[in-house]
Short mmCIF file of C-alpha atoms and ligand atoms in Angstrom, two decimals:
data_model
loop_
_atom_site.label_atom_id
_atom_site.label_comp_id
_atom_site.label_asym_id
_atom_site.label_seq_id
_atom_site.Cartn_x
_atom_site.Cartn_y
_atom_site.Cartn_z
CA MET A 1335 54.56 -13.10 -19.97
CA PRO A 1336 58.31 -12.55 -19.73
CA THR A 1337 59.46 -12.39 -16.16
CA GLU A 1338 63.13 -11.71 -16.90
CA PRO A 1339 64.70 -8.31 -17.65
CA ARG A 1340 64.40 -7.43 -21.32
CA THR A 1341 67.83 -6.43 -22.45
CA VAL A 1342 70.66 -8.78 -23.26
CA PRO A 1343 73.88 -7.87 -21.41
CA GLY A 1344 76.51 -6.17 -23.55
CA PRO A 1345 80.15 -7.13 -24.09
CA VAL A 1346 82.22 -7.97 -21.07
CA ASP A 1347 84.91 -5.79 -19.50
CA ASP A 1348 88.51 -6.83 -18.75
CA GLY A 1349 87.75 -9.10 -15.79
CA PRO A 1350 86.93 -12.81 -15.82
CA ALA A 1351 83.47 -13.79 -17.06
CA LEU A 1352 83.24 -16.20 -14.13
CA THR A 1353 84.92 -16.15 -10.74
CA VAL A 1354 84.41 -19.03 -8.33
CA HIS A 1355 86.22 -18.50 -5.05
CA GLY A 1356 86.55 -20.86 -2.07
CA ILE A 1357 83.25 -22.61 -2.83
CA THR A 1358 82.14 -25.40 -0.51
CA LYS A 1359 78.78 -27.12 -0.90
CA LYS A 1360 77.40 -29.88 1.28
CA TYR A 1361 74.27 -32.00 0.87
CA GLY A 1362 73.67 -33.03 4.49
CA GLN A 1363 76.79 -34.95 5.54
CA LEU A 1364 78.12 -35.24 1.98
CA THR A 1365 80.61 -32.63 0.83
CA ALA A 1366 79.96 -32.26 -2.92
CA LEU A 1367 82.44 -29.39 -3.39
CA SER A 1368 85.31 -28.32 -1.19
CA GLU A 1369 87.19 -25.00 -1.44
CA VAL A 1370 86.87 -24.77 -5.21
CA ASP A 1371 88.44 -21.82 -7.07
CA LEU A 1372 87.89 -21.37 -10.80
CA ASP A 1373 88.11 -18.38 -13.14
CA ILE A 1374 86.97 -18.40 -16.76
CA ALA A 1375 88.03 -15.57 -19.08
CA PRO A 1376 85.84 -14.18 -21.89
CA GLY A 1377 86.32 -16.36 -24.98
CA GLU A 1378 87.83 -19.21 -22.95
CA ILE A 1379 86.52 -22.78 -23.19
CA VAL A 1380 87.02 -24.75 -19.99
CA GLY A 1381 86.53 -28.50 -20.19
CA LEU A 1382 85.20 -29.47 -16.76
CA LEU A 1383 86.23 -33.06 -16.15
CA GLY A 1384 85.69 -35.53 -13.34
CA HIS A 1385 84.32 -38.95 -12.49
CA ASN A 1386 80.63 -39.44 -11.81
CA GLY A 1387 79.81 -37.59 -8.60
CA ALA A 1388 82.92 -35.38 -8.74
CA GLY A 1389 80.77 -32.24 -8.36
CA LYS A 1390 80.50 -30.86 -11.93
CA THR A 1391 76.70 -30.45 -11.98
CA THR A 1392 76.72 -29.03 -8.46
CA LEU A 1393 79.25 -26.41 -9.55
CA MET A 1394 77.18 -25.40 -12.58
CA SER A 1395 74.01 -25.26 -10.48
CA LEU A 1396 75.75 -22.94 -8.00
CA VAL A 1397 76.97 -20.65 -10.81
CA ALA A 1398 73.44 -20.53 -12.26
CA GLY A 1399 72.04 -19.62 -8.82
CA LEU A 1400 69.99 -22.83 -8.56
CA LEU A 1401 71.85 -23.75 -5.36
CA ARG A 1402 73.48 -21.64 -2.65
CA PRO A 1403 77.07 -22.24 -1.57
CA ASP A 1404 77.87 -22.93 2.10
CA THR A 1405 81.08 -20.90 1.91
CA GLY A 1406 82.86 -18.84 -0.73
CA TYR A 1407 81.45 -16.67 -3.48
CA ILE A 1408 80.69 -16.65 -7.18
CA ARG A 1409 80.63 -13.71 -9.60
CA VAL A 1410 79.28 -13.80 -13.14
CA LEU A 1411 80.62 -10.67 -14.81
CA GLY A 1412 80.64 -9.08 -11.38
CA ARG A 1413 77.11 -10.27 -10.47
CA ASP A 1414 76.37 -12.41 -7.44
CA PRO A 1415 74.01 -15.31 -8.23
CA VAL A 1416 72.79 -15.36 -4.61
CA ARG A 1417 72.06 -11.65 -4.22
CA GLU A 1418 71.27 -10.79 -7.86
CA PRO A 1419 69.70 -13.95 -9.30
CA HIS A 1420 67.88 -12.23 -12.19
CA GLU A 1421 70.84 -10.08 -13.24
CA THR A 1422 73.07 -13.16 -13.11
CA ARG A 1423 70.70 -15.42 -15.06
CA ARG A 1424 70.54 -12.90 -17.93
CA ARG A 1425 74.27 -13.35 -18.36
CA ILE A 1426 74.17 -17.14 -18.39
CA GLY A 1427 73.07 -19.73 -20.94
CA LEU A 1428 72.52 -22.99 -19.11
CA ALA A 1429 71.99 -26.35 -20.81
CA PRO A 1430 71.66 -28.81 -17.93
CA GLN A 1431 72.00 -32.57 -18.36
CA GLU A 1432 68.26 -33.15 -18.28
CA LEU A 1433 66.51 -32.01 -21.42
CA GLY A 1434 64.19 -29.07 -20.80
CA LEU A 1435 62.06 -28.88 -23.95
CA TYR A 1436 58.34 -28.19 -23.93
CA GLN A 1437 57.23 -31.35 -25.73
CA PRO A 1438 53.90 -30.16 -27.21
CA LEU A 1439 55.55 -27.06 -28.76
CA THR A 1440 57.47 -26.91 -32.03
CA VAL A 1441 61.22 -26.28 -32.11
CA ARG A 1442 60.55 -22.69 -33.22
CA GLN A 1443 58.07 -22.13 -30.37
CA ASN A 1444 60.53 -23.52 -27.85
CA LEU A 1445 63.24 -21.17 -29.10
CA LEU A 1446 60.81 -18.24 -29.31
CA PHE A 1447 59.85 -18.72 -25.69
CA PHE A 1448 63.47 -18.21 -24.64
CA ALA A 1449 64.03 -15.39 -27.13
CA GLU A 1450 61.04 -13.57 -25.64
CA LEU A 1451 62.32 -14.08 -22.12
CA ALA A 1452 65.44 -12.21 -23.28
CA GLY A 1453 63.32 -9.37 -24.65
CA LEU A 1454 63.54 -10.25 -28.35
CA ARG A 1455 60.35 -9.72 -30.38
CA GLY A 1456 59.07 -10.06 -33.96
CA ARG A 1457 61.71 -9.95 -36.72
CA ALA A 1458 64.62 -9.71 -34.23
CA ALA A 1459 63.48 -12.90 -32.50
CA ASP A 1460 62.94 -14.69 -35.85
CA ARG A 1461 66.40 -13.67 -37.01
CA ARG A 1462 68.04 -14.88 -33.84
CA ILE A 1463 66.19 -18.20 -34.01
CA GLU A 1464 67.43 -18.75 -37.58
CA GLU A 1465 70.96 -17.80 -36.44
CA VAL A 1466 71.11 -20.39 -33.64
CA ALA A 1467 69.25 -23.06 -35.63
CA GLU A 1468 71.54 -23.05 -38.65
CA PRO A 1469 74.90 -24.19 -37.17
CA LEU A 1470 73.13 -26.80 -35.06
CA GLY A 1471 71.38 -28.29 -38.09
CA LEU A 1472 67.91 -27.35 -36.81
CA THR A 1473 66.68 -25.21 -39.71
CA GLN A 1474 64.65 -28.03 -41.26
CA LEU A 1475 63.24 -29.02 -37.89
CA LEU A 1476 61.88 -25.64 -36.74
CA GLY A 1477 58.26 -26.57 -37.56
CA ARG A 1478 58.37 -29.99 -35.87
CA ARG A 1479 57.00 -30.72 -32.45
CA ALA A 1480 59.69 -31.42 -29.83
CA SER A 1481 57.91 -34.66 -28.91
CA VAL A 1482 58.64 -36.25 -32.32
CA LEU A 1483 62.37 -35.42 -32.39
CA SER A 1484 65.10 -37.99 -31.82
CA GLY A 1485 67.25 -37.80 -28.69
CA GLY A 1486 70.15 -36.16 -30.56
CA GLN A 1487 67.84 -33.61 -32.21
CA GLN A 1488 66.33 -32.76 -28.82
CA ARG A 1489 69.83 -32.32 -27.40
CA ARG A 1490 70.63 -29.79 -30.16
CA VAL A 1491 67.41 -27.84 -29.52
CA HIS A 1492 68.22 -27.88 -25.80
CA THR A 1493 71.65 -26.35 -26.53
CA ALA A 1494 70.14 -23.79 -28.93
CA MET A 1495 67.77 -22.66 -26.16
CA ALA A 1496 70.78 -21.81 -23.99
CA LEU A 1497 72.33 -19.70 -26.78
CA VAL A 1498 69.37 -17.74 -27.98
CA HIS A 1499 69.88 -14.68 -25.76
CA ARG A 1500 73.64 -14.44 -26.60
CA PRO A 1501 74.84 -15.06 -23.05
CA PRO A 1502 78.42 -14.01 -22.23
CA LEU A 1503 78.75 -17.18 -20.09
CA LEU A 1504 77.60 -20.55 -21.33
CA LEU A 1505 77.27 -23.59 -19.05
CA LEU A 1506 76.93 -26.86 -20.95
CA ASP A 1507 76.54 -29.97 -18.78
CA GLU A 1508 77.47 -33.02 -20.89
CA PRO A 1509 75.94 -31.59 -24.09
CA THR A 1510 77.13 -34.53 -26.19
CA ALA A 1511 75.95 -37.36 -23.92
CA GLY A 1512 74.37 -40.04 -26.09
CA VAL A 1513 74.52 -38.15 -29.41
CA ASP A 1514 75.82 -39.39 -32.77
CA VAL A 1515 79.02 -38.23 -34.45
CA GLN A 1516 77.34 -35.61 -36.66
CA THR A 1517 75.48 -33.99 -33.77
CA ARG A 1518 78.66 -34.03 -31.71
CA GLU A 1519 80.53 -32.21 -34.48
CA GLN A 1520 77.76 -29.63 -34.84
CA LEU A 1521 77.75 -28.99 -31.10
CA LEU A 1522 81.53 -28.71 -30.90
CA ALA A 1523 81.67 -26.35 -33.91
CA THR A 1524 78.97 -24.16 -32.32
CA VAL A 1525 80.92 -24.05 -29.05
CA ARG A 1526 84.07 -23.00 -30.89
CA THR A 1527 82.22 -20.25 -32.77
CA MET A 1528 80.67 -18.91 -29.57
CA ALA A 1529 84.08 -18.81 -27.89
CA ALA A 1530 85.62 -17.03 -30.90
CA GLU A 1531 82.90 -14.40 -30.48
CA GLY A 1532 83.93 -13.86 -26.84
CA THR A 1533 81.60 -16.18 -24.93
CA ALA A 1534 83.13 -17.85 -21.88
CA ILE A 1535 82.22 -21.54 -21.87
CA CYS A 1536 82.19 -24.12 -19.12
CA TYR A 1537 81.76 -27.51 -20.77
CA SER A 1538 81.48 -30.70 -18.77
CA THR A 1539 82.11 -33.99 -20.51
CA HIS A 1540 83.35 -37.52 -20.02
CA TYR A 1541 84.91 -37.56 -23.50
CA LEU A 1542 88.47 -36.31 -23.24
CA PRO A 1543 89.04 -36.20 -27.01
CA GLU A 1544 86.36 -33.48 -27.16
CA VAL A 1545 88.38 -31.26 -24.87
CA GLU A 1546 91.41 -31.86 -27.08
CA THR A 1547 89.32 -30.95 -30.17
CA LEU A 1548 88.06 -27.78 -28.52
CA ASP A 1549 91.63 -26.86 -27.61
CA GLY A 1550 90.33 -25.26 -24.45
CA SER A 1551 91.74 -25.26 -20.98
CA VAL A 1552 90.90 -27.93 -18.43
CA ALA A 1553 89.61 -28.07 -14.88
CA VAL A 1554 89.54 -31.47 -13.18
CA LEU A 1555 87.32 -32.11 -10.17
CA ASN A 1556 87.97 -35.16 -8.02
CA GLY A 1557 85.81 -35.89 -4.98
CA GLY A 1558 84.64 -32.27 -4.91
CA ARG A 1559 88.14 -30.77 -5.06
CA LEU A 1560 89.72 -29.00 -7.99
CA VAL A 1561 92.83 -31.10 -8.54
CA ALA A 1562 94.13 -29.66 -11.83
CA ARG A 1563 93.60 -26.44 -13.75
CA GLY A 1564 95.44 -25.11 -16.78
CA THR A 1565 95.72 -25.21 -20.52
CA LEU A 1566 96.03 -28.62 -22.13
CA LYS A 1567 99.69 -27.95 -22.87
CA GLU A 1568 100.45 -26.91 -19.29
CA LEU A 1569 98.76 -29.94 -17.77
CA VAL A 1570 100.28 -32.37 -20.22
CA ARG A 1571 103.71 -30.88 -19.48
CA GLN A 1572 103.11 -31.05 -15.72
CA TYR A 1573 101.35 -34.43 -15.41
CA GLY A 1574 101.36 -36.21 -18.75
CA ASP A 1575 103.73 -39.14 -18.52
CA SER A 1576 105.90 -39.42 -21.60
CA GLY A 1577 108.87 -41.61 -22.31
CA VAL A 1578 110.45 -44.52 -24.10
CA GLU A 1579 109.29 -48.05 -23.36
CA LEU A 1580 111.73 -50.88 -24.15
CA SER A 1581 110.76 -54.56 -24.15
CA PHE A 1582 113.45 -57.25 -23.88
CA SER A 1583 113.51 -61.00 -24.42
CA GLY A 1584 114.87 -61.36 -20.87
CA GLY A 1585 115.32 -59.05 -17.87
CA PRO A 1586 116.05 -55.40 -18.83
CA PRO A 1587 119.71 -54.30 -18.48
CA ASP A 1588 120.99 -51.48 -16.26
CA LEU A 1589 121.33 -48.40 -18.42
CA SER A 1590 123.31 -45.31 -17.65
CA LEU A 1591 120.88 -42.53 -18.63
CA PRO A 1592 120.19 -38.98 -17.38
CA TRP A 1593 116.43 -39.83 -16.99
CA PRO A 1594 114.60 -41.97 -14.44
CA ALA A 1595 113.90 -45.54 -15.54
CA VAL A 1596 111.76 -48.26 -13.92
CA ARG A 1597 111.61 -51.99 -14.60
CA ASP A 1598 108.31 -53.81 -14.97
CA GLY A 1599 108.97 -57.49 -15.82
CA ARG A 1600 110.71 -57.49 -19.19
CA VAL A 1601 109.86 -53.86 -19.83
CA LEU A 1602 112.00 -50.84 -19.02
CA ARG A 1603 110.19 -47.46 -18.91
CA VAL A 1604 112.35 -44.38 -19.29
CA THR A 1605 110.55 -41.17 -18.33
CA VAL A 1606 111.61 -38.29 -20.55
CA GLU A 1607 109.79 -35.17 -21.75
CA GLN A 1608 110.57 -35.45 -25.47
CA PRO A 1609 110.86 -39.20 -26.09
CA HIS A 1610 111.63 -38.96 -29.82
CA LEU A 1611 114.73 -36.87 -29.08
CA ALA A 1612 115.88 -39.31 -26.40
CA VAL A 1613 115.86 -42.43 -28.60
CA PRO A 1614 119.44 -42.13 -30.01
CA GLN A 1615 120.90 -41.78 -26.49
CA VAL A 1616 118.80 -44.69 -25.18
CA MET A 1617 119.95 -46.89 -28.08
CA ALA A 1618 123.59 -45.90 -27.54
CA ALA A 1619 123.31 -46.75 -23.82
CA LEU A 1620 122.05 -50.26 -24.68
CA GLY A 1621 125.37 -51.42 -26.13
CA ASP A 1622 125.43 -55.25 -26.42
CA ALA A 1623 122.00 -55.49 -24.74
CA ALA A 1624 120.50 -54.16 -28.00
CA GLY A 1625 120.45 -57.80 -29.19
CA GLU A 1626 117.90 -58.59 -26.46
CA LEU A 1627 115.60 -55.73 -27.47
CA VAL A 1628 112.30 -56.94 -28.97
CA ASN A 1629 110.29 -53.72 -29.05
CA LEU A 1630 110.67 -49.97 -28.55
CA ARG A 1631 107.68 -47.68 -28.12
CA LEU A 1632 107.40 -43.91 -27.75
CA VAL A 1633 104.82 -42.89 -25.15
CA GLN A 1634 103.48 -39.45 -25.94
CA PRO A 1635 101.90 -37.37 -23.17
CA SER A 1636 98.11 -37.05 -23.36
CA LEU A 1637 95.15 -35.68 -21.46
CA ASP A 1638 94.31 -39.29 -20.69
CA SER A 1639 97.51 -39.72 -18.69
CA VAL A 1640 96.97 -36.33 -17.00
CA PHE A 1641 93.53 -37.48 -15.86
CA LEU A 1642 94.86 -40.79 -14.62
CA ARG A 1643 97.65 -39.06 -12.69
CA VAL A 1644 95.47 -36.43 -10.96
CA THR A 1645 92.45 -38.63 -10.16
CA GLY A 1646 94.03 -42.08 -9.89
CA ARG A 1647 91.60 -43.57 -12.42
CA ARG A 1648 91.28 -43.62 -16.20
CA TYR A 1649 88.69 -41.37 -17.78
CA ASP A 1650 86.87 -44.18 -19.59
CA ALA A 1651 86.39 -45.80 -16.20
CA ALA A 1652 84.87 -42.49 -15.09
CA ALA A 1653 82.37 -42.62 -17.94
CA GLU A 1654 81.33 -46.18 -17.24
CA GLU A 1655 81.25 -46.45 -13.48
CA ASP A 1656 78.79 -44.69 -11.25
CA THR A 1657 80.19 -43.94 -7.83
CA THR A 1658 77.33 -41.72 -6.69
P1 ATP B 1917 78.03 -36.91 -13.10
O1 ATP B 1917 79.28 -37.00 -13.93
O2 ATP B 1917 77.51 -38.27 -12.70
O3 ATP B 1917 76.97 -36.04 -13.68
P2 ATP B 1917 78.83 -34.78 -11.26
O4 ATP B 1917 80.30 -34.59 -11.31
O5 ATP B 1917 77.98 -33.84 -12.02
O6 ATP B 1917 78.46 -36.28 -11.67
P3 ATP B 1917 77.22 -34.01 -8.97
O7 ATP B 1917 75.92 -34.35 -9.62
O8 ATP B 1917 77.56 -32.58 -8.79
O9 ATP B 1917 78.43 -34.75 -9.71
O10 ATP B 1917 77.22 -34.74 -7.55
C1 ATP B 1917 78.26 -34.53 -6.59
C2 ATP B 1917 77.93 -35.34 -5.35
O11 ATP B 1917 76.81 -34.77 -4.70
C3 ATP B 1917 77.54 -36.80 -5.63
O12 ATP B 1917 78.06 -37.59 -4.58
C4 ATP B 1917 76.03 -36.79 -5.61
O13 ATP B 1917 75.51 -38.04 -5.22
C5 ATP B 1917 75.74 -35.72 -4.58
N1 ATP B 1917 74.48 -35.01 -4.85
C6 ATP B 1917 74.18 -34.31 -5.97
N2 ATP B 1917 72.95 -33.74 -5.87
C7 ATP B 1917 72.48 -34.08 -4.64
C8 ATP B 1917 71.28 -33.80 -3.92
N3 ATP B 1917 70.33 -33.03 -4.45
N4 ATP B 1917 71.14 -34.32 -2.70
C9 ATP B 1917 72.12 -35.09 -2.14
N5 ATP B 1917 73.28 -35.39 -2.76
C10 ATP B 1917 73.45 -34.90 -4.00
#
């Protein structure tokens, strides 16, 4: 029997879909989140980034009302997950890291279970199941038992289960962990479509190129603190190191340039926002030392360098190491 309210929440008003304000969460002595603020607008995709143990899952669990914050508050379209857990849950689609499929049931039965929880019945439920199955490549798998699906197929069903009630806020915790390229593309395309339809999406991942593909905004957690928040462009402008890197056969010369330059062995790094425009001036400043130049490289700003700057470690290190 459905235990959740039967209607799916309607379109959102002007305010943010999600407001997280001053959230602190401790597990005993360990502070998992500290004074975190985060807003997500309707239709916005936020890539939630951070090393293992940074607090991403804890934040999603708090938003979904699975944990209670020690301080601060959360609102999901104005609803408080602590005081109004059912009202809040209706507005959220949550796909946690651990797969939550009922293994003896078919894909269709798994999806139907969630459709019914949202109050959908009969033809309306069937239609919605077809709608979420198609973009995720599940149409041919609807009659199969969950237990016989591959890991990537299960991951897609798991995501579809979070979408079936058309939630205005979607929380996806590493939805592409361990999936192949095709599944990843299907998941990313589905996320983009949902956002274009007005769904606010919080998407945690260790794969920075995905965030670039989604062209969303970014929130970086480091040791439980939100250390960067903005659109990709804003963060790359603020933190992404860009410049011209010159390698010489001997020690680099002193150059008279309007930009900061540092020596590292035989390499001179000139930090400048638009490196391609700076090249003529750098070359002119070289004068006779141009004969010693063995290589010139343009360093373009990237999310990778943003992540390194704000957390002190590269993102691929974050994916591989476990600091928890
Ligand atoms: P990952 O990228 O590995 O999934 P994460 O950013 O999601 O990590 P969390 O799972 O939120 O990080 O964990 C944040 C911190 O809280 C970690 O130090 C973790 O060990 C700790 N932690 C998480 N859940 C619990 C718990 N139930 N009891 C005690 N400590 C916990």
